[in-house]
Amino acid sequence: MVLPGNCSTSAALCMQFLTQLASVAIDSAYSTPVAPSAVPNYHHNPHEKLFISYRSVPPPAPAPSSAAVPIRFNSYSSVGSNIRGLNSPTLHPGSMEPPLTPGNYRLYSMRFCPYAQRVLIYLAKKNIPVEVVNVNPDRSPNWYLAKSPIGRVPALEINGKVVWESNVIVEYLDELFPTTTVLPRDAFEKAHQKILVERLSPIMNALFEFYSSSNNQQAQRQNDMNVHSALRNAENLLRDSFYGGRQPGYADYLTWPFLERLQLLTMSQNSQFRYFPGLHYPKIGAYIARMQNQPEIKFSSRPLTYHKAYLDSFAMGMPNYDFGIYGKN
């Protein structure tokens, strides 16, 4: 099962992991951030423990491409050079809505959200000009709640039209910009990439289980077994340099943010993973190295120490969405 495609309220934060580990889960400079609230109330499916999405409101139908394509731009510029505001400070309740020039794209994001990272990878790969506005997904400004149900991220806005759900957004971008499509044009190959995302979902599940369990040796042994199972599955499914073939594709970009964060296992004292993925998975080890060398991945990724620091801040009830922006935090 593919897990939902957004971070929202409790979604942007890890459920049980936060409550069981001292309550730990794991950019628009137009206002001064206010202190985030304490740990929110969690009230969702226990199997959707990390960065959950709410599907009570379906995604809007994509607008006709003629109404949404922005001004012309140079698709051959360096990767990420068309993206502004990646590390702008997070907007909280009381923040004013930044003005958006007609014809320009805006991505509403949260710097540590894996679903938002999916979209950032796509935008960087396609070199689409976009302004990133980071919002607090747990306590969103009122103007953002009018755009995205329950304040979830990511969301993409163009000319007043808003699309959310990370998988919907990236397919929308492929339809708007077909000359740089990531999904194959062939219907069968396109379907196969989507199937691969489904089949790689144990990686996402293993991450959620890791952060939702108590931090003791017995629980960690079970978590390690689940990670081994997910890695064996991923190893068997890798038939080429990437899941997309000779080059990274849809399945690679939608799965990578979770694989990136799963490497935090090595920071757990009770985990047997001293380095990731370990000697048992040579294909995945080489795959991770190849992915880390892709310009779009380099652009969108954050150091594991940043992810860990964000988690620790949330464990203390003061999630630091802006960690790393101001140097030493």
Coordinates of C-alpha atoms in Angstrom, one line a residue:
M1 CA 0.0 0.0 0.0
V2 CA 1.3 3.4 -0.9
L3 CA 1.2 5.7 2.0
P4 CA -0.5 9.1 1.8
G5 CA 1.3 11.9 0.0
N6 CA 1.3 14.8 2.5
C7 CA 2.5 16.1 5.9
S8 CA -0.2 17.6 7.9
T9 CA -0.9 18.5 11.5
S10 CA 0.1 15.4 13.3
A11 CA 1.2 14.2 9.9
A12 CA 4.2 16.4 9.8
L13 CA 5.4 14.8 13.0
C14 CA 5.9 11.3 14.2
M15 CA 3.0 9.9 16.2
Q16 CA 3.9 7.2 18.6
F17 CA 7.6 7.9 18.3
L18 CA 7.0 11.3 19.8
T19 CA 4.8 10.2 22.6
Q20 CA 6.7 7.1 23.6
L21 CA 10.2 8.6 23.4
A22 CA 9.6 11.4 25.9
S23 CA 6.5 12.7 24.1
V24 CA 10.8 12.0 19.4
A25 CA 9.6 11.8 15.9
I26 CA 11.0 13.0 13.5
D27 CA 11.3 28.8 3.9
S28 CA 8.8 33.1 3.5
A29 CA 10.8 35.5 5.4
Y30 CA 7.8 37.9 5.6
S31 CA 7.1 37.5 9.3
T32 CA 8.7 36.5 12.6
P33 CA 8.0 32.9 13.6
V34 CA 6.2 32.4 16.8
A35 CA 6.8 29.5 19.1
P36 CA 5.1 26.3 17.9
S37 CA 2.6 24.6 20.1
A38 CA 3.2 21.7 22.3
V39 CA 2.8 18.1 21.0
P40 CA -0.6 17.9 19.2
N41 CA -3.3 15.5 19.6
Y42 CA -2.9 12.4 17.4
H43 CA -6.0 10.8 16.1
H44 CA -5.3 8.8 13.0
N45 CA -4.8 5.2 11.8
P46 CA -2.0 3.7 13.9
H47 CA -0.4 2.3 10.8
E48 CA 0.1 5.8 9.4
K49 CA 2.4 7.0 12.1
L50 CA 4.7 9.5 10.3
F51 CA 3.8 12.5 8.1
I52 CA 0.3 11.3 7.6
S53 CA -2.2 12.7 5.1
Y54 CA -5.8 13.3 5.5
R55 CA -8.0 12.3 2.6
S56 CA -11.3 13.6 3.9
V57 CA -11.2 16.1 1.1
P58 CA -10.2 14.8 -2.3
P59 CA -7.6 16.6 -4.4
P60 CA -9.0 19.2 -6.8
A61 CA -9.1 18.3 -10.5
P62 CA -6.0 19.7 -12.2
A63 CA -6.6 22.9 -14.1
P64 CA -6.3 22.9 -17.9
S65 CA -2.6 23.2 -18.8
S66 CA -3.3 26.3 -20.8
A67 CA -4.4 28.1 -17.7
A68 CA -1.5 26.9 -15.5
V69 CA 1.7 27.0 -17.6
P70 CA 3.8 29.8 -16.2
I71 CA 6.0 32.3 -18.0
R72 CA 8.8 30.8 -20.2
F73 CA 12.0 29.8 -18.5
N74 CA 15.3 28.2 -19.2
S75 CA 15.0 24.5 -18.5
Y76 CA 18.7 24.0 -19.0
S77 CA 19.8 26.1 -16.0
S78 CA 21.7 24.4 -13.2
V79 CA 19.6 22.1 -11.0
G80 CA 17.8 24.0 -8.3
S81 CA 18.8 27.4 -9.5
N82 CA 15.1 28.2 -10.4
I83 CA 13.9 27.4 -6.9
R84 CA 13.7 30.3 -4.4
G85 CA 13.0 30.2 -0.7
L86 CA 14.0 26.6 0.0
N87 CA 15.3 27.6 3.5
S88 CA 13.1 30.6 4.2
P89 CA 11.8 30.8 7.8
T90 CA 8.6 28.9 8.6
L91 CA 5.3 30.8 8.7
H92 CA 3.1 30.3 11.8
P93 CA -0.3 31.6 12.9
G94 CA -0.4 35.3 12.6
S95 CA 2.0 35.4 9.6
M96 CA 0.8 37.4 6.7
E97 CA 0.3 35.7 3.3
P98 CA 3.2 36.6 1.0
P99 CA 2.0 38.1 -2.3
L100 CA 2.2 35.7 -5.3
T101 CA 2.7 37.2 -8.8
P102 CA 0.2 35.8 -11.4
G103 CA 1.8 33.1 -13.6
N104 CA 4.3 32.0 -10.9
Y105 CA 4.4 28.7 -9.1
R106 CA 4.5 28.4 -5.3
L107 CA 5.2 25.3 -3.3
Y108 CA 4.0 25.2 0.3
S109 CA 6.3 23.0 2.2
M110 CA 7.9 22.0 5.5
R111 CA 11.7 21.6 5.5
F112 CA 11.6 18.1 7.1
C113 CA 8.6 16.6 5.3
P114 CA 9.5 13.6 3.0
Y115 CA 6.4 14.2 0.9
A116 CA 7.4 17.8 0.2
Q117 CA 10.8 16.5 -0.7
R118 CA 9.3 14.3 -3.4
V119 CA 8.0 17.5 -5.1
L120 CA 11.2 19.4 -4.6
I121 CA 13.1 16.6 -6.3
Y122 CA 10.7 16.8 -9.2
L123 CA 10.9 20.6 -9.5
A124 CA 14.7 20.5 -9.3
K125 CA 14.9 17.8 -11.9
K126 CA 12.6 19.6 -14.3
N127 CA 14.1 23.0 -13.5
I128 CA 10.7 24.6 -13.0
P129 CA 10.8 28.1 -11.4
V130 CA 9.0 28.0 -8.1
E131 CA 8.9 29.9 -4.9
V132 CA 9.0 27.8 -1.7
V133 CA 7.0 29.0 1.3
N134 CA 7.5 27.0 4.4
V135 CA 4.5 26.7 6.7
N136 CA 3.9 25.1 10.1
P137 CA 1.9 22.1 9.2
D138 CA 0.7 21.7 12.8
R139 CA -0.4 25.2 13.4
S140 CA -0.9 26.8 10.0
P141 CA -1.7 30.5 9.3
N142 CA -5.5 30.9 8.6
W143 CA -4.8 32.0 5.0
Y144 CA -3.1 28.7 4.4
L145 CA -5.9 26.6 5.9
A146 CA -8.1 28.1 3.2
K147 CA -5.8 26.7 0.6
S148 CA -5.0 23.2 2.0
P149 CA -7.3 21.0 4.1
I150 CA -6.0 20.8 7.7
G151 CA -2.9 22.8 6.7
R152 CA -1.2 19.9 5.1
V153 CA 1.9 20.1 2.9
P154 CA 3.0 19.9 0.2
A155 CA 0.6 22.0 -1.9
L156 CA 1.3 23.7 -5.2
E157 CA -0.4 27.0 -6.2
I158 CA -0.6 28.6 -9.6
N159 CA -3.0 31.5 -10.4
G160 CA -5.2 30.8 -7.4
K161 CA -5.5 27.1 -8.1
V162 CA -4.1 24.7 -5.5
V163 CA -3.2 21.0 -5.9
W164 CA -2.1 18.8 -3.0
E165 CA -1.0 15.2 -2.4
S166 CA 2.6 14.7 -3.4
N167 CA 2.0 12.0 -6.0
V168 CA -0.8 14.0 -7.6
I169 CA 1.4 17.1 -7.7
V170 CA 4.3 15.3 -9.5
E171 CA 2.1 13.7 -12.1
Y172 CA 0.4 17.1 -12.6
L173 CA 3.9 18.6 -13.2
D174 CA 4.6 15.9 -15.8
E175 CA 1.4 16.7 -17.6
L176 CA 2.1 20.5 -17.6
F177 CA 5.7 20.0 -18.7
P178 CA 5.7 16.9 -20.9
T179 CA 9.1 17.6 -22.5
T180 CA 10.7 16.9 -19.2
T181 CA 8.4 14.1 -18.1
V182 CA 9.8 11.8 -15.5
L183 CA 7.0 9.2 -15.9
P184 CA 7.4 7.1 -19.0
R185 CA 5.2 8.0 -22.0
D186 CA 4.4 4.4 -22.7
A187 CA 1.3 3.4 -20.7
F188 CA 2.6 0.1 -19.6
E189 CA 6.0 1.4 -18.4
K190 CA 4.1 4.2 -16.7
A191 CA 1.9 1.7 -14.9
H192 CA 5.0 -0.3 -14.0
Q193 CA 6.6 2.7 -12.3
K194 CA 3.5 3.2 -10.2
I195 CA 3.4 -0.5 -9.3
L196 CA 7.1 -0.2 -8.2
V197 CA 6.2 2.5 -5.7
E198 CA 3.5 0.2 -4.3
R199 CA 6.0 -2.7 -4.0
L200 CA 8.6 -0.5 -2.4
S201 CA 6.2 0.7 0.3
P202 CA 7.7 -1.7 2.9
I203 CA 10.6 0.9 3.1
M204 CA 8.1 3.6 4.1
N205 CA 6.4 1.2 6.5
A206 CA 9.7 0.2 8.1
L207 CA 10.5 3.9 8.7
F208 CA 7.1 4.5 10.3
E209 CA 7.5 1.4 12.5
F210 CA 10.9 2.5 13.6
Y211 CA 9.7 5.8 14.8
S212 CA 6.5 4.5 16.3
S213 CA 8.1 1.9 18.6
S214 CA 9.5 2.3 22.1
N215 CA 13.2 2.7 22.2
N216 CA 14.2 -0.6 23.8
Q217 CA 16.2 -3.5 22.7
Q218 CA 13.3 -5.9 22.1
A219 CA 11.4 -3.4 20.0
Q220 CA 14.4 -2.4 18.1
R221 CA 15.2 -6.0 17.3
Q222 CA 11.8 -6.3 15.7
N223 CA 12.3 -3.1 13.9
D224 CA 15.6 -4.3 12.5
M225 CA 13.9 -7.4 11.3
N226 CA 11.3 -5.3 9.5
V227 CA 14.0 -3.2 7.9
H228 CA 15.9 -6.3 6.8
S229 CA 12.7 -7.5 5.2
A230 CA 12.1 -4.2 3.4
L231 CA 15.7 -4.1 2.2
R232 CA 15.6 -7.7 0.8
N233 CA 12.4 -6.8 -1.1
A234 CA 14.1 -3.6 -2.4
E235 CA 17.2 -5.5 -3.4
N236 CA 15.2 -8.1 -5.3
L237 CA 13.2 -5.4 -7.2
L238 CA 16.3 -3.5 -8.3
R239 CA 17.0 -4.8 -11.8
D240 CA 19.0 -1.9 -13.2
S241 CA 21.0 1.1 -12.0
F242 CA 17.8 2.6 -10.7
Y243 CA 14.2 1.6 -10.3
G244 CA 13.5 3.8 -13.3
G245 CA 16.1 2.0 -15.5
R246 CA 19.4 3.5 -16.5
Q247 CA 18.3 6.9 -15.0
P248 CA 16.3 7.7 -11.9
G249 CA 12.5 7.7 -12.4
Y250 CA 9.2 8.2 -10.7
A251 CA 9.6 5.2 -8.4
D252 CA 13.1 6.4 -7.3
Y253 CA 12.0 10.0 -6.6
L254 CA 8.9 9.0 -4.6
T255 CA 10.7 6.4 -2.5
W256 CA 14.0 8.2 -1.9
P257 CA 12.9 10.6 0.9
F258 CA 11.9 7.6 3.1
L259 CA 15.1 5.7 2.3
E260 CA 17.1 8.8 3.2
R261 CA 15.5 9.1 6.6
L262 CA 15.7 5.3 7.2
Q263 CA 19.4 5.8 7.5
L264 CA 18.8 7.3 10.9
L265 CA 18.7 3.8 12.1
T266 CA 22.5 4.1 12.5
M267 CA 22.0 6.7 15.2
S268 CA 19.9 4.4 17.3
Q269 CA 21.9 2.8 20.1
N270 CA 19.7 -0.3 20.1
S271 CA 19.8 -1.0 16.4
Q272 CA 22.2 -3.5 14.8
F273 CA 22.6 -1.2 11.8
R274 CA 26.0 0.5 12.4
Y275 CA 26.0 1.6 8.8
F276 CA 23.3 1.5 6.2
P277 CA 22.2 -0.6 4.5
G278 CA 25.0 -3.0 5.4
L279 CA 26.9 -5.8 3.7
H280 CA 23.8 -7.9 3.0
Y281 CA 22.5 -5.5 0.5
P282 CA 25.2 -4.7 -2.1
K283 CA 22.8 -3.5 -4.8
I284 CA 21.0 -1.2 -2.5
G285 CA 24.2 0.1 -1.1
A286 CA 25.5 1.0 -4.6
Y287 CA 22.0 2.4 -5.4
I288 CA 22.1 4.7 -2.5
A289 CA 25.5 6.0 -3.5
R290 CA 24.3 6.6 -7.1
M291 CA 21.2 8.4 -5.9
Q292 CA 23.2 10.6 -3.5
N293 CA 25.2 11.7 -6.6
Q294 CA 22.2 12.9 -8.5
P295 CA 22.1 16.7 -8.6
E296 CA 18.3 16.8 -7.8
I297 CA 18.9 14.6 -4.8
K298 CA 21.8 16.6 -3.6
F299 CA 19.7 19.8 -3.8
S300 CA 16.7 18.4 -1.9
S301 CA 18.5 16.3 0.8
R302 CA 19.4 17.4 4.3
P303 CA 22.1 16.0 6.6
L304 CA 21.0 13.2 8.9
T305 CA 22.2 15.3 11.8
Y306 CA 19.6 17.9 10.8
H307 CA 16.8 15.3 10.7
K308 CA 17.9 14.1 14.1
A309 CA 18.1 17.6 15.6
Y310 CA 14.6 18.3 14.4
L311 CA 13.4 15.1 16.0
D312 CA 15.1 15.9 19.3
S313 CA 13.5 19.4 19.2
F314 CA 10.1 17.9 18.8
A315 CA 10.7 15.5 21.6
M316 CA 11.1 18.5 23.9
G317 CA 7.7 19.9 22.6
M318 CA 9.4 22.7 20.7
P319 CA 9.7 21.5 17.1
N320 CA 12.4 23.5 15.3
Y321 CA 11.2 23.7 11.7
D322 CA 14.0 26.2 11.0
F323 CA 16.9 24.1 12.2
G324 CA 20.0 24.8 10.1
I325 CA 18.8 28.1 8.7
Y326 CA 20.6 30.3 11.1
G327 CA 23.9 28.4 11.4
K328 CA 24.2 26.7 14.8
N329 CA 20.7 26.4 16.3

